[in-house]
Every structure is written in structure tokens, then in C-alpha cells.
């Protein structure tokens, strides 16, 4: 079996890895390159494989740097299924349509210039139609369920705690007598964060493909970042300025709303100071993505599920406005009331955030707050690195606003989080491949792992391939792989469990009705209520899948 790293090899974007056996070719992610020297050329380049020969794609999560080249893959001949969790399926729909729209707008703008300069016109990287074609290949699955891809491969999606629907992939590959287990971390989230679950610890793997975005960094605690954010917003508003927050439309934006909801709808030291500071979420995608968060409660952590069952929704509060149309977006910069503007893209390389930066960066009363990773070569990174002047829409804009970086909001585990996840493997994997990180970060993490665990990591630097499986390190432990399959619940088993829960409830009702001459006792009522609550939770867990 062969594994080839076709993206997120030398940087953090463009995640794409190919697993090949004698019979099948499976792709892990198919992401878009962002930032760097010439991302457009990298995205347009041929894939280092023939898309028509790929049997299926396993998608870890809905971020564009993991799914953004799927429309190109399909356009260039891919015919198979794209497996992802149900919440990811909903989010990918939003993300790919938005990404296509950005490609179309970029091409339109370039072509206006090209026409004036007498240069040939360019095609968009892909169109909305290409995105729609790709979406037809999506096959939603649920967490913790064993899925048979073909007679050689089985896969389980585990919660990665990175964004809603994000997954850590366990992939069992059998070639001849040998079964090897590959674990692909996708992007690993931070522990103890609101809305979503902690990343799943996986205990066994022969081969690990692991992200190392923050392999050399420690985040400040989330609580400190939240406090700093509130004080920045309050102070900025008090001096008459806006707080502009470039934020990934999916994940970070909803987490910010969750934290702001606690203050705006709550009774905290900041509630009074912020009461008159409206919050605008300005990105057509953030609006739709937030809708997806509302309808995918099955992927939430227990705290959020209880919150929703209590009747309140944590992504809604007094003073929160969503702007969908560009007219609404422009209105935000016309009115002078100090406000919070949350807009995408998170790295400032596209989208409406660029307009807001143009209108606010020059103003020393304003603040720009980064809450996510800024890749090398992006406008966000330039600002973080202290640029005094930046170019926006061909215009030079002075940077006078205060620039803040709050790493405690990061959706990625920091060095200790990554290490904790890797330490979860009970036995040293045969190989650990580090991807999805800048050079210093991957190298530092490899060094850290060597010192603490004595395990060697293979740092992936560029597009390259490795032979793995039988020949490398002897036959894999087939028995233990089968043992692991046995522990995973199949869709049929889940369905059975749900049916049993339903019949439990109907039994309680039948029994109550049978005793026609006596009223339900309070004990019976409590029993009924508990059964229904348990069932409700079950239904929330399965929600999206059952309705699909
Ligand atoms: Zn991600």
C-alpha cells in the first residue's frame, strides 16, 4: 500500500492525501490552497493523480482548506462518493457554494482589468455549477459507525472537536493477509470548548497522519481570551470605534456568538458596558452556517443539547444583527454607532471582511481582533506581523487601528493538546507523519515527541510518497483490528436502539391507559417524562441522519 501527500505537505492549506492499494485509490480530503506565493496557480494545477481513478473521498471536515478543490476533482473526472459526517455535509454545501461565488467574483474583477489592458480573459477556478455537481457526490454518515468502503477498506468517523461535524478518521485497509490501520487526525480541536465535543482519543494505529498547526505554540486559556475580547470591545466602543473581527464563517463565528450571548443576554460585569454596542454578523455564509448549527444539534456537546432542550438558543441575543445582502453590508459602514463587526474570510484574503478593513483600519479608534490561524502570505498575517500600510482594492490603506491576536479562540489544539492526543495511542505507531503545519512547527513538535515519548515522527516537507503496510514493519495485527470493528455500532444497531427506546415509551403509555380507572401517579408521570427526555436526546443525536 502506498500513501502520498498531495497537499498540506509544505504548509497548512490544501489538505489532500492519497491511499493506494493494488485495487483502490482513496483520497483523504481535497482542500484548497490559501496564502503562500501563488495559491491560484497551485489550485489550478493538475492533481498529482488522475481524478477519474479515485474510488472515493473521505472528508474530515468542511473548512475550505480541506474540501475546497472537490469541485475541481469532480470537474476533472472523479465519479465516486465523498464520505463525511452529516453535519459536515450540510456545512460543505454552504462552504462550496460560497467558495465558488468568490471564484466567480475574482474572475469577474480580473477580467474587467484584463479587458481594459487588452489581455486575454481568465476562467473562474470553478463555478457555482461545478460546486453543485460536486455536492451530488456527498454521502453523509454518522459518527462512531463502521462504514464499508469496499472489500479492502473500512472506515469510522470520530468527533475531532475542531468544528461542527469535524472528524478524526480511522481507516482499516486489508491487502492479502495484512490489515493496517491508518488514523488521519484531520484538524484536532481544543479540549473543553463550548458547543462541540472534545477530540476523540484513538488508542490504536499502525500509521498516523497528524496535523501540527500549533506544534510549537501554547494557547492562552479560552477564558482569558474571552475576557480580553470583551474588554477590547468595551474600550473600543467607549472611544467611539468599531471592533472588527475577521472570523472563519463556520465554527469561530458561532463560538463568538455563544460567548457574546452569555454577556448580552446575561448579567455579567460587561453586560451594561456592551448593551448599546450592536453586533453585526456580516457574511452571507456565516448566516447560513449559523442556520446549519441550529439544525445539527446532534453534533453538539451535552451542555449545548441541554441548553437547547431548555428552550433558549445560544446563538441568538438582543443586539445581534445578521446582514445577508450587500446593501445591508454597506449600511454597516455608513452608520457611525460603535459596533462589533464579525465577517469572513477569517484570514482576510477574500470576502466582505476586506471592505470592513478598508473602512476601519485607518482609524486609530478602531480595533481589529484575530481569533484564528493566519497562514503565511495572507493579509491577516501581514497585519499580525505589524504592517504599517496594506493594499485593499488597489488602494493603499494606513494601519492605525489596534491589532489584537487572541489565540485562546483557536479551533486547533496547541502543542500540549496535540501531544495529549498523540499520547493516547497505547503502542507506538509504526509511523507518524506530521502534516498541516509550517516547517518550524512540525519540526518542533517532532522534537518534543521524540524527547517525551521516544517516538520518531516523519516530518512531511513536500509532495512525496511512502510504501506502508505489510512490507514495512511486518504483517499488521489483524485480530486486534477486527476486535476494534466489533466495538463500533453499525447503523442497524443504532436504529434498533432507537426503536427499543420508542417502544419503551409506548409501553409506559399503554400501561397507564390500561389502568383506566386510576389516574397516572406522579411517579408514573416522572417515569414517562424521563423516558421521553432520554428519547429526545437520542433523537437529537440522530436528528439530521434520520430526517435525511
Ligand atoms: Zn479546519
Short mmCIF file of C-alpha atoms and ligand atoms in Angstrom, two decimals:
data_model
loop_
_atom_site.label_atom_id
_atom_site.label_comp_id
_atom_site.label_asym_id
_atom_site.label_seq_id
_atom_site.Cartn_x
_atom_site.Cartn_y
_atom_site.Cartn_z
CA UNK A 1 0.00 0.00 0.00
CA UNK A 2 1.19 3.49 -0.72
CA UNK A 3 0.47 6.82 0.89
CA UNK A 4 1.12 10.05 -0.99
CA UNK A 5 0.98 13.54 0.44
CA UNK A 6 -0.55 15.78 -2.20
CA UNK A 7 -1.34 18.89 -0.13
CA UNK A 8 -0.86 20.46 3.34
CA UNK A 9 2.59 18.94 2.93
CA UNK A 10 4.74 22.05 2.99
CA UNK A 11 2.21 24.42 4.60
CA UNK A 12 -1.11 24.29 6.41
CA UNK A 13 -3.52 24.54 3.49
CA UNK A 14 -4.59 22.28 0.62
CA UNK A 15 -5.04 19.16 2.77
CA UNK A 16 -5.00 16.10 0.46
CA UNK A 17 -3.54 12.62 1.00
CA UNK A 18 -3.85 9.58 -1.24
CA UNK A 19 -4.04 5.97 -0.01
CA UNK A 20 -3.46 3.39 -2.76
CA UNK A 21 -3.72 -0.39 -2.66
CA UNK A 22 -3.39 -2.83 -5.57
CA UNK A 23 -7.12 -2.28 -6.25
CA UNK A 24 -8.30 1.01 -4.81
CA UNK A 25 -7.38 4.67 -4.55
CA UNK A 26 -8.91 6.68 -1.73
CA UNK A 27 -8.38 10.36 -1.08
CA UNK A 28 -8.33 11.87 2.41
CA UNK A 29 -9.56 15.47 1.94
CA UNK A 30 -9.27 17.57 -1.19
CA UNK A 31 -8.58 21.08 0.09
CA UNK A 32 -7.85 24.42 -1.45
CA UNK A 33 -4.51 26.20 -1.10
CA UNK A 34 -4.69 29.58 0.62
CA UNK A 35 -1.99 32.21 1.10
CA UNK A 36 1.56 31.43 0.02
CA UNK A 37 3.28 32.65 -3.14
CA UNK A 38 0.69 31.82 -5.78
CA UNK A 39 -2.26 29.90 -4.37
CA UNK A 40 -4.30 30.43 -7.53
CA UNK A 41 -1.69 28.65 -9.67
CA UNK A 42 -1.45 25.82 -7.10
CA UNK A 43 -5.22 25.40 -7.08
CA UNK A 44 -5.41 25.39 -10.87
CA UNK A 45 -2.52 22.94 -11.29
CA UNK A 46 -3.19 19.30 -12.22
CA UNK A 47 -3.69 16.92 -9.33
CA UNK A 48 -0.67 14.60 -8.90
CA UNK A 49 -3.08 11.70 -9.68
CA UNK A 50 -5.84 11.06 -12.16
CA UNK A 51 -9.17 12.13 -10.54
CA UNK A 52 -11.04 9.58 -12.68
CA UNK A 53 -9.08 6.78 -10.95
CA UNK A 54 -10.02 7.83 -7.39
CA UNK A 55 -12.65 5.48 -5.95
CA UNK A 56 -13.86 7.66 -3.11
CA UNK A 57 -13.01 10.63 -0.92
CA UNK A 58 -13.07 10.67 2.88
CA UNK A 59 -13.59 14.24 4.00
CA UNK A 60 -12.51 15.20 7.53
CA UNK A 61 -14.41 18.49 7.82
CA UNK A 62 -15.95 21.41 5.98
CA UNK A 63 -13.16 24.01 6.05
CA UNK A 64 -12.19 25.17 2.56
CA UNK A 65 -8.56 24.14 3.01
CA UNK A 66 -9.89 20.56 3.39
CA UNK A 67 -12.78 20.49 0.88
CA UNK A 68 -12.23 23.44 -1.47
CA UNK A 69 -10.87 21.55 -4.50
CA UNK A 70 -13.68 18.97 -4.58
CA UNK A 71 -15.45 20.84 -7.41
CA UNK A 72 -12.24 20.62 -9.46
CA UNK A 73 -11.84 16.93 -8.64
CA UNK A 74 -15.35 16.22 -9.95
CA UNK A 75 -14.91 18.50 -12.96
CA UNK A 76 -11.74 16.59 -13.86
CA UNK A 77 -13.32 13.17 -13.83
CA UNK A 78 -13.95 11.91 -10.25
CA UNK A 79 -17.06 9.69 -10.21
CA UNK A 80 -17.16 8.21 -6.69
CA UNK A 81 -18.71 9.12 -3.36
CA UNK A 82 -17.46 11.75 -0.91
CA UNK A 83 -17.98 10.41 2.63
CA UNK A 84 -18.34 12.88 5.50
CA UNK A 85 -20.44 13.29 8.65
CA UNK A 86 -23.98 14.61 8.28
CA UNK A 87 -23.14 17.99 9.85
CA UNK A 88 -20.14 18.32 7.53
CA UNK A 89 -22.40 17.52 4.57
CA UNK A 90 -24.64 20.47 5.48
CA UNK A 91 -21.68 22.78 6.04
CA UNK A 92 -19.88 21.73 2.85
CA UNK A 93 -22.97 22.74 0.93
CA UNK A 94 -22.65 26.25 2.34
CA UNK A 95 -18.86 26.39 2.01
CA UNK A 96 -18.52 25.19 -1.58
CA UNK A 97 -21.26 27.44 -2.92
CA UNK A 98 -19.63 30.38 -1.16
CA UNK A 99 -16.14 29.42 -2.37
CA UNK A 100 -17.48 29.13 -5.94
CA UNK A 101 -19.10 32.53 -5.64
CA UNK A 102 -15.76 34.01 -4.55
CA UNK A 103 -14.01 32.33 -7.53
CA UNK A 104 -16.59 33.83 -9.90
CA UNK A 105 -16.25 37.30 -8.36
CA UNK A 106 -12.43 37.15 -8.52
CA UNK A 107 -12.54 36.16 -12.19
CA UNK A 108 -15.04 38.92 -12.98
CA UNK A 109 -12.84 41.53 -11.30
CA UNK A 110 -9.68 40.25 -13.03
CA UNK A 111 -11.48 40.22 -16.36
CA UNK A 112 -12.58 43.84 -16.01
CA UNK A 113 -8.88 44.71 -15.65
CA UNK A 114 -7.87 42.29 -18.41
CA UNK A 115 -10.38 43.81 -20.83
CA UNK A 116 -9.09 47.32 -20.15
CA UNK A 117 -5.50 46.15 -20.59
CA UNK A 118 -6.26 44.12 -23.74
CA UNK A 119 -5.18 40.89 -22.02
CA UNK A 120 -6.93 37.51 -22.51
CA UNK A 121 -9.78 36.71 -20.15
CA UNK A 122 -9.48 34.13 -17.34
CA UNK A 123 -11.95 31.42 -16.27
CA UNK A 124 -13.00 31.23 -12.61
CA UNK A 125 -11.18 28.45 -10.71
CA UNK A 126 -14.61 26.83 -10.51
CA UNK A 127 -18.21 27.95 -10.79
CA UNK A 128 -21.36 27.56 -8.72
CA UNK A 129 -22.43 24.81 -11.15
CA UNK A 130 -19.17 22.95 -10.54
CA UNK A 131 -19.81 23.21 -6.79
CA UNK A 132 -23.37 21.88 -7.22
CA UNK A 133 -22.02 18.95 -9.26
CA UNK A 134 -19.53 18.12 -6.52
CA UNK A 135 -22.25 18.24 -3.85
CA UNK A 136 -24.16 15.45 -5.66
CA UNK A 137 -21.32 13.09 -4.68
CA UNK A 138 -21.64 13.73 -0.94
CA UNK A 139 -22.57 10.68 1.16
CA UNK A 140 -23.42 11.70 4.76
CA UNK A 141 -22.59 9.22 7.52
CA UNK A 142 -22.74 9.39 11.31
CA UNK A 143 -20.02 9.31 13.92
CA UNK A 144 -18.82 6.06 15.50
CA UNK A 145 -20.32 3.86 12.82
CA UNK A 146 -18.38 1.33 10.79
CA UNK A 147 -18.70 2.03 7.07
CA UNK A 148 -17.55 -0.46 4.47
CA UNK A 149 -15.99 1.40 1.53
CA UNK A 150 -15.08 -1.70 -0.49
CA UNK A 151 -13.81 -5.23 0.21
CA UNK A 152 -10.42 -3.85 1.30
CA UNK A 153 -11.37 -0.79 3.31
CA UNK A 154 -13.49 0.11 6.31
CA UNK A 155 -13.77 3.48 7.95
CA UNK A 156 -15.07 5.11 11.14
CA UNK A 157 -15.56 8.86 11.66
CA UNK A 158 -14.80 10.07 15.23
CA UNK A 159 -15.50 13.52 16.61
CA UNK A 160 -12.42 15.75 16.20
CA UNK A 161 -13.83 18.64 18.27
CA UNK A 162 -12.50 21.16 15.73
CA UNK A 163 -15.68 22.46 14.10
CA UNK A 164 -19.19 21.08 13.95
CA UNK A 165 -19.08 17.73 12.14
CA UNK A 166 -15.27 17.53 12.09
CA UNK A 167 -13.82 14.04 12.16
CA UNK A 168 -10.75 12.02 13.02
CA UNK A 169 -10.68 9.15 10.55
CA UNK A 170 -9.91 5.52 11.38
CA UNK A 171 -9.27 3.59 8.17
CA UNK A 172 -8.62 -0.17 8.10
CA UNK A 173 -7.00 -1.40 4.90
CA UNK A 174 -6.66 -5.10 4.11
CA UNK A 175 -4.31 -6.27 1.39
CA UNK A 176 -3.95 -10.02 1.13
CA UNK A 177 -3.32 -11.33 4.65
CA UNK A 178 -2.42 -7.98 6.14
CA UNK A 179 -4.67 -5.37 7.67
CA UNK A 180 -3.20 -1.99 8.57
CA UNK A 181 -4.95 0.74 10.42
CA UNK A 182 -4.39 4.32 9.36
CA UNK A 183 -5.58 7.15 11.58
CA UNK A 184 -5.93 10.57 9.96
CA UNK A 185 -6.29 13.29 12.58
CA UNK A 186 -7.90 15.87 10.29
CA UNK A 187 -7.75 19.08 12.33
CA UNK A 188 -7.71 18.41 16.07
CA UNK A 189 -9.74 20.74 18.29
CA UNK A 190 -9.06 22.22 21.73
CA UNK A 191 -10.44 20.45 24.77
CA UNK A 192 -13.15 21.97 26.94
CA UNK A 193 -14.60 24.38 24.40
CA UNK A 194 -18.23 25.40 24.08
CA UNK A 195 -20.72 23.93 21.58
CA UNK A 196 -18.75 20.91 20.38
CA UNK A 197 -17.21 17.83 21.97
CA UNK A 198 -13.59 17.22 22.93
CA UNK A 199 -11.43 15.48 20.33
CA UNK A 200 -11.73 11.69 20.44
CA UNK A 201 -8.71 9.84 21.75
CA UNK A 202 -7.84 6.90 19.49
CA UNK A 203 -5.96 4.06 21.10
CA UNK A 204 -4.56 2.05 18.22
CA UNK A 205 -2.95 2.81 14.88
CA UNK A 206 -0.30 1.39 12.63
CA UNK A 207 0.09 4.68 10.78
CA UNK A 208 -0.88 8.16 11.91
CA UNK A 209 -1.24 11.19 9.67
CA UNK A 210 -1.36 14.10 12.05
CA UNK A 211 -1.81 17.85 11.82
CA UNK A 212 0.75 20.06 13.58
CA UNK A 213 -0.57 23.59 13.00
CA UNK A 214 0.36 24.73 16.50
CA UNK A 215 3.08 22.16 17.19
CA UNK A 216 5.31 24.86 18.66
CA UNK A 217 2.76 27.06 20.43
CA UNK A 218 0.69 27.11 23.59
CA UNK A 219 -2.64 28.96 23.55
CA UNK A 220 -3.70 31.22 26.36
CA UNK A 221 -6.73 29.73 28.15
CA UNK A 222 -10.01 30.31 26.31
CA UNK A 223 -11.42 32.17 29.33
CA UNK A 224 -8.62 34.74 29.21
CA UNK A 225 -9.18 35.31 25.50
CA UNK A 226 -12.90 35.77 26.11
CA UNK A 227 -12.19 38.35 28.86
CA UNK A 228 -9.71 40.20 26.66
CA UNK A 229 -12.18 40.24 23.78
CA UNK A 230 -14.92 41.75 25.96
CA UNK A 231 -12.60 44.42 27.33
CA UNK A 232 -11.33 45.28 23.81
CA UNK A 233 -14.91 45.64 22.54
CA UNK A 234 -15.95 47.77 25.53
CA UNK A 235 -12.89 50.07 25.40
CA UNK A 236 -13.06 50.42 21.62
CA UNK A 237 -16.75 51.35 21.75
CA UNK A 238 -16.12 53.80 24.61
CA UNK A 239 -13.58 55.69 22.50
CA UNK A 240 -16.04 55.69 19.58
CA UNK A 241 -14.55 52.95 17.40
CA UNK A 242 -15.64 49.67 15.86
CA UNK A 243 -14.23 46.26 16.70
CA UNK A 244 -13.70 44.28 13.52
CA UNK A 245 -13.29 40.53 13.91
CA UNK A 246 -12.19 38.55 10.86
CA UNK A 247 -13.62 35.14 11.58
CA UNK A 248 -13.99 31.82 9.84
CA UNK A 249 -17.68 31.81 8.98
CA UNK A 250 -18.02 28.27 10.19
CA UNK A 251 -17.14 27.48 13.79
CA UNK A 252 -15.35 30.55 15.11
CA UNK A 253 -18.27 32.87 14.34
CA UNK A 254 -20.75 30.65 16.18
CA UNK A 255 -18.40 30.30 19.14
CA UNK A 256 -18.05 34.09 19.34
CA UNK A 257 -21.84 34.43 19.27
CA UNK A 258 -22.14 31.85 22.02
CA UNK A 259 -19.74 33.85 24.23
CA UNK A 260 -21.35 37.21 23.39
CA UNK A 261 -24.80 35.72 24.06
CA UNK A 262 -23.73 34.97 27.63
CA UNK A 263 -22.87 38.65 28.15
CA UNK A 264 -25.68 40.30 26.15
CA UNK A 265 -28.45 38.07 27.49
CA UNK A 266 -26.80 37.61 30.87
CA UNK A 267 -25.83 39.60 33.89
CA UNK A 268 -22.05 39.98 33.83
CA UNK A 269 -19.74 42.92 34.61
CA UNK A 270 -19.68 43.64 30.86
CA UNK A 271 -23.43 43.42 30.23
CA UNK A 272 -24.04 47.12 30.97
CA UNK A 273 -20.99 48.34 29.04
CA UNK A 274 -21.87 46.36 25.93
CA UNK A 275 -25.65 46.71 25.99
CA UNK A 276 -25.63 49.51 23.40
CA UNK A 277 -22.93 48.05 21.17
CA UNK A 278 -24.70 46.15 18.39
CA UNK A 279 -23.11 43.04 16.91
CA UNK A 280 -23.23 42.52 13.16
CA UNK A 281 -22.51 39.19 11.55
CA UNK A 282 -21.72 40.21 8.02
CA UNK A 283 -21.16 37.34 5.69
CA UNK A 284 -23.85 35.59 3.68
CA UNK A 285 -22.11 32.34 4.56
CA UNK A 286 -21.98 32.98 8.34
CA UNK A 287 -25.73 33.46 8.29
CA UNK A 288 -26.37 30.16 6.52
CA UNK A 289 -23.68 28.40 8.53
CA UNK A 290 -25.34 29.53 11.76
CA UNK A 291 -28.59 28.03 10.42
CA UNK A 292 -26.74 24.77 9.92
CA UNK A 293 -25.59 24.94 13.55
CA UNK A 294 -29.22 25.31 14.59
CA UNK A 295 -30.28 22.19 12.68
CA UNK A 296 -27.39 19.91 13.62
CA UNK A 297 -27.77 19.73 17.36
CA UNK A 298 -26.84 16.03 17.22
CA UNK A 299 -23.20 17.08 16.87
CA UNK A 300 -23.25 19.36 19.94
CA UNK A 301 -21.77 18.62 23.33
CA UNK A 302 -24.04 17.80 26.28
CA UNK A 303 -24.05 21.38 27.63
CA UNK A 304 -25.41 22.74 24.33
CA UNK A 305 -28.01 19.96 23.97
CA UNK A 306 -29.34 20.72 27.47
CA UNK A 307 -29.35 24.43 26.64
CA UNK A 308 -31.44 23.82 23.53
CA UNK A 309 -33.82 21.46 25.33
CA UNK A 310 -34.36 24.25 27.87
CA UNK A 311 -35.88 26.30 25.05
CA UNK A 312 -33.27 29.06 24.60
CA UNK A 313 -30.94 29.22 21.66
CA UNK A 314 -27.38 30.30 22.49
CA UNK A 315 -26.76 31.78 19.04
CA UNK A 316 -29.45 34.47 19.38
CA UNK A 317 -29.46 37.59 21.52
CA UNK A 318 -30.72 41.15 21.76
CA UNK A 319 -28.49 43.44 19.67
CA UNK A 320 -27.39 40.74 17.21
CA UNK A 321 -27.94 41.50 13.53
CA UNK A 322 -27.26 39.34 10.51
CA UNK A 323 -26.65 41.03 7.18
CA UNK A 324 -27.19 38.89 4.17
CA UNK A 325 -27.34 41.25 1.19
CA UNK A 326 -24.50 43.51 0.10
CA UNK A 327 -26.79 46.55 0.60
CA UNK A 328 -27.13 45.57 4.28
CA UNK A 329 -23.39 45.03 4.40
CA UNK A 330 -22.67 48.52 3.05
CA UNK A 331 -25.09 50.07 5.52
CA UNK A 332 -22.85 48.88 8.37
CA UNK A 333 -20.13 51.32 7.29
CA UNK A 334 -22.50 54.23 6.76
CA UNK A 335 -23.77 54.42 10.31
CA UNK A 336 -21.32 55.75 12.96
CA UNK A 337 -22.52 53.92 16.08
CA UNK A 338 -19.66 51.94 17.61
CA UNK A 339 -20.28 48.29 16.89
CA UNK A 340 -18.82 44.84 16.57
CA UNK A 341 -18.41 43.55 13.01
CA UNK A 342 -17.81 39.82 12.58
CA UNK A 343 -17.08 38.95 8.98
CA UNK A 344 -15.29 36.38 6.81
CA UNK A 345 -12.92 35.26 5.48
CA UNK A 346 -11.01 34.59 8.65
CA UNK A 347 -7.62 35.18 7.01
CA UNK A 348 -8.82 38.35 5.22
CA UNK A 349 -7.85 37.02 1.79
CA UNK A 350 -11.40 37.24 0.39
CA UNK A 351 -14.95 38.19 1.25
CA UNK A 352 -16.66 41.17 2.87
CA UNK A 353 -14.11 41.49 5.68
CA UNK A 354 -11.85 43.31 3.19
CA UNK A 355 -14.42 46.12 2.87
CA UNK A 356 -14.66 46.43 6.63
CA UNK A 357 -10.88 46.54 6.94
CA UNK A 358 -10.78 49.28 4.32
CA UNK A 359 -13.30 51.32 6.31
CA UNK A 360 -11.75 50.77 9.75
CA UNK A 361 -8.01 50.06 9.52
CA UNK A 362 -7.07 53.73 9.01
CA UNK A 363 -8.99 54.81 12.12
CA UNK A 364 -6.97 54.76 15.36
CA UNK A 365 -10.18 54.49 17.40
CA UNK A 366 -10.94 51.07 15.90
CA UNK A 367 -9.68 47.60 16.79
CA UNK A 368 -9.10 44.51 14.68
CA UNK A 369 -9.18 41.26 16.63
CA UNK A 370 -7.88 38.00 15.17
CA UNK A 371 -9.40 34.85 16.60
CA UNK A 372 -7.97 32.19 14.27
CA UNK A 373 -4.88 30.99 12.46
CA UNK A 374 -3.37 33.37 9.86
CA UNK A 375 -1.45 31.46 7.19
CA UNK A 376 1.77 32.84 5.74
CA UNK A 377 1.15 35.21 2.85
CA UNK A 378 -2.41 36.19 3.82
CA UNK A 379 -3.50 39.77 4.56
CA UNK A 380 -4.33 38.66 8.11
CA UNK A 381 -0.75 37.51 8.66
CA UNK A 382 0.61 40.81 7.26
CA UNK A 383 -1.49 42.74 9.78
CA UNK A 384 -0.45 40.48 12.65
CA UNK A 385 3.19 40.92 11.64
CA UNK A 386 2.76 44.68 12.08
CA UNK A 387 2.31 46.01 8.52
CA UNK A 388 2.03 49.83 8.61
CA UNK A 389 0.19 50.01 5.31
CA UNK A 390 -1.75 47.43 3.28
CA UNK A 391 -3.37 47.38 -0.15
CA UNK A 392 -7.11 46.85 -0.39
CA UNK A 393 -8.98 47.08 -3.68
CA UNK A 394 -5.94 48.73 -5.26
CA UNK A 395 -5.89 51.44 -2.59
CA UNK A 396 -3.12 51.93 0.00
CA UNK A 397 -4.66 51.93 3.49
CA UNK A 398 -2.72 53.06 6.56
CA UNK A 399 -2.91 50.74 9.55
CA UNK A 400 -3.78 52.88 12.58
CA UNK A 401 -6.30 50.63 14.29
CA UNK A 402 -5.17 48.48 17.22
CA UNK A 403 -4.38 44.93 16.12
CA UNK A 404 -5.01 42.10 18.61
CA UNK A 405 -4.47 38.37 18.42
CA UNK A 406 -6.49 36.08 20.70
CA UNK A 407 -5.15 32.56 20.32
CA UNK A 408 -7.43 31.25 23.06
CA UNK A 409 -10.20 31.13 20.45
CA UNK A 410 -8.20 28.88 18.15
CA UNK A 411 -10.07 25.83 16.86
CA UNK A 412 -6.79 23.94 16.77
CA UNK A 413 -5.21 22.11 19.66
CA UNK A 414 -1.97 23.73 20.81
CA UNK A 415 1.27 21.78 21.34
CA UNK A 416 0.09 20.24 24.59
CA UNK A 417 -3.31 19.35 23.11
CA UNK A 418 -1.65 17.68 20.12
CA UNK A 419 0.73 15.84 22.41
CA UNK A 420 -2.10 14.65 24.64
CA UNK A 421 -3.93 13.30 21.59
CA UNK A 422 -0.85 11.51 20.26
CA UNK A 423 -0.04 10.09 23.70
CA UNK A 424 -3.46 8.42 23.60
CA UNK A 425 -2.06 5.68 21.37
CA UNK A 426 -1.26 2.77 23.65
CA UNK A 427 1.53 1.46 21.47
CA UNK A 428 3.99 3.33 19.29
CA UNK A 429 2.51 3.51 15.77
CA UNK A 430 4.80 2.17 13.03
CA UNK A 431 4.96 5.61 11.50
CA UNK A 432 3.69 9.06 12.45
CA UNK A 433 3.51 11.51 9.57
CA UNK A 434 3.33 15.19 10.51
CA UNK A 435 1.48 17.38 8.01
CA UNK A 436 -0.59 20.61 8.05
CA UNK A 437 1.93 22.91 9.72
CA UNK A 438 4.69 25.33 8.90
CA UNK A 439 8.22 23.91 8.99
CA UNK A 440 9.24 25.19 12.45
CA UNK A 441 6.01 23.98 13.92
CA UNK A 442 6.26 20.41 12.56
CA UNK A 443 9.97 20.15 13.42
CA UNK A 444 9.48 21.47 16.94
CA UNK A 445 6.61 19.05 17.56
CA UNK A 446 8.62 16.10 16.21
CA UNK A 447 11.43 17.04 18.60
CA UNK A 448 9.01 17.38 21.52
CA UNK A 449 7.51 13.92 20.80
CA UNK A 450 10.98 12.35 20.49
CA UNK A 451 12.02 13.81 23.87
CA UNK A 452 8.86 12.84 25.75
CA UNK A 453 7.77 9.57 24.16
CA UNK A 454 10.88 8.43 22.31
CA UNK A 455 8.73 8.12 19.16
CA UNK A 456 10.12 9.27 15.83
CA UNK A 457 7.85 11.35 13.62
CA UNK A 458 8.26 11.66 9.87
CA UNK A 459 8.01 15.34 9.04
CA UNK A 460 6.41 15.70 5.61
CA UNK A 461 8.03 18.62 3.77
CA UNK A 462 6.67 18.45 0.23
CA UNK A 463 4.60 16.26 -2.07
CA UNK A 464 6.00 12.75 -1.55
CA UNK A 465 5.04 9.07 -1.24
CA UNK A 466 5.76 6.25 1.22
CA UNK A 467 5.26 2.49 0.88
CA UNK A 468 3.46 1.29 4.00
CA UNK A 469 1.70 -1.84 5.16
CA UNK A 470 2.90 -5.46 5.02
CA UNK A 471 6.49 -4.94 3.93
CA UNK A 472 7.06 -2.11 6.32
CA UNK A 473 7.29 -3.46 9.85
CA UNK A 474 5.79 -6.89 9.15
CA UNK A 475 2.18 -8.05 8.99
CA UNK A 476 -0.30 -5.85 10.78
CA UNK A 477 -2.24 -7.05 13.76
CA UNK A 478 -5.37 -8.33 12.00
CA UNK A 479 -7.01 -9.75 15.10
CA UNK A 480 -6.87 -6.54 17.05
CA UNK A 481 -8.28 -4.65 14.06
CA UNK A 482 -11.27 -7.00 13.97
CA UNK A 483 -11.68 -6.65 17.69
CA UNK A 484 -11.91 -2.91 17.19
CA UNK A 485 -14.56 -3.27 14.45
CA UNK A 486 -16.60 -5.28 16.92
CA UNK A 487 -16.76 -2.35 19.33
CA UNK A 488 -18.27 0.01 16.73
CA UNK A 489 -22.01 0.34 16.44
CA UNK A 490 -23.47 -0.12 12.97
CA UNK A 491 -26.33 1.96 11.59
CA UNK A 492 -28.63 -1.07 12.00
CA UNK A 493 -27.72 -1.36 15.68
CA UNK A 494 -28.40 2.35 16.24
CA UNK A 495 -31.76 2.02 14.50
CA UNK A 496 -32.59 -0.95 16.73
CA UNK A 497 -31.66 1.01 19.86
CA UNK A 498 -33.90 3.90 18.81
CA UNK A 499 -36.79 1.54 18.09
CA UNK A 500 -36.42 -0.03 21.54
CA UNK A 501 -36.44 3.38 23.18
CA UNK A 502 -39.65 4.23 21.29
CA UNK A 503 -41.36 1.02 22.34
CA UNK A 504 -40.30 1.69 25.95
CA UNK A 505 -42.18 4.97 25.87
CA UNK A 506 -45.23 3.47 24.23
CA UNK A 507 -45.23 0.71 26.91
CA UNK A 508 -45.38 3.33 29.62
CA UNK A 509 -48.33 4.98 27.88
CA UNK A 510 -50.10 1.63 27.27
CA UNK A 511 -49.70 0.65 30.90
CA UNK A 512 -51.11 3.96 32.01
CA UNK A 513 -54.07 3.66 29.66
CA UNK A 514 -54.78 0.08 30.76
CA UNK A 515 -55.38 1.38 34.26
CA UNK A 516 -58.36 3.43 33.10
CA UNK A 517 -59.98 3.86 36.50
CA UNK A 518 -56.84 5.26 38.12
CA UNK A 519 -55.07 8.47 37.26
CA UNK A 520 -51.37 8.46 36.42
CA UNK A 521 -49.39 8.71 39.64
CA UNK A 522 -46.80 11.39 39.91
CA UNK A 523 -44.22 8.60 39.94
CA UNK A 524 -45.51 7.33 36.59
CA UNK A 525 -45.52 10.84 35.22
CA UNK A 526 -41.89 11.32 36.21
CA UNK A 527 -41.06 7.95 34.67
CA UNK A 528 -42.77 8.94 31.44
CA UNK A 529 -41.07 12.30 31.39
CA UNK A 530 -37.65 10.70 31.90
CA UNK A 531 -38.22 8.20 29.11
CA UNK A 532 -39.28 10.97 26.78
CA UNK A 533 -36.29 13.11 27.76
CA UNK A 534 -33.95 10.20 27.07
CA UNK A 535 -35.64 9.63 23.74
CA UNK A 536 -35.46 13.31 22.89
CA UNK A 537 -31.75 13.23 23.46
CA UNK A 538 -31.48 10.12 21.31
CA UNK A 539 -33.41 11.86 18.57
CA UNK A 540 -31.18 14.92 18.84
CA UNK A 541 -28.21 12.59 18.49
CA UNK A 542 -29.59 11.01 15.37
CA UNK A 543 -31.60 14.01 14.23
CA UNK A 544 -30.09 15.00 10.93
CA UNK A 545 -29.48 11.44 9.80
CA UNK A 546 -32.99 10.23 10.47
CA UNK A 547 -34.53 13.19 8.68
CA UNK A 548 -32.30 12.71 5.61
ZN1 LIG B 1 -10.05 23.14 9.83
#
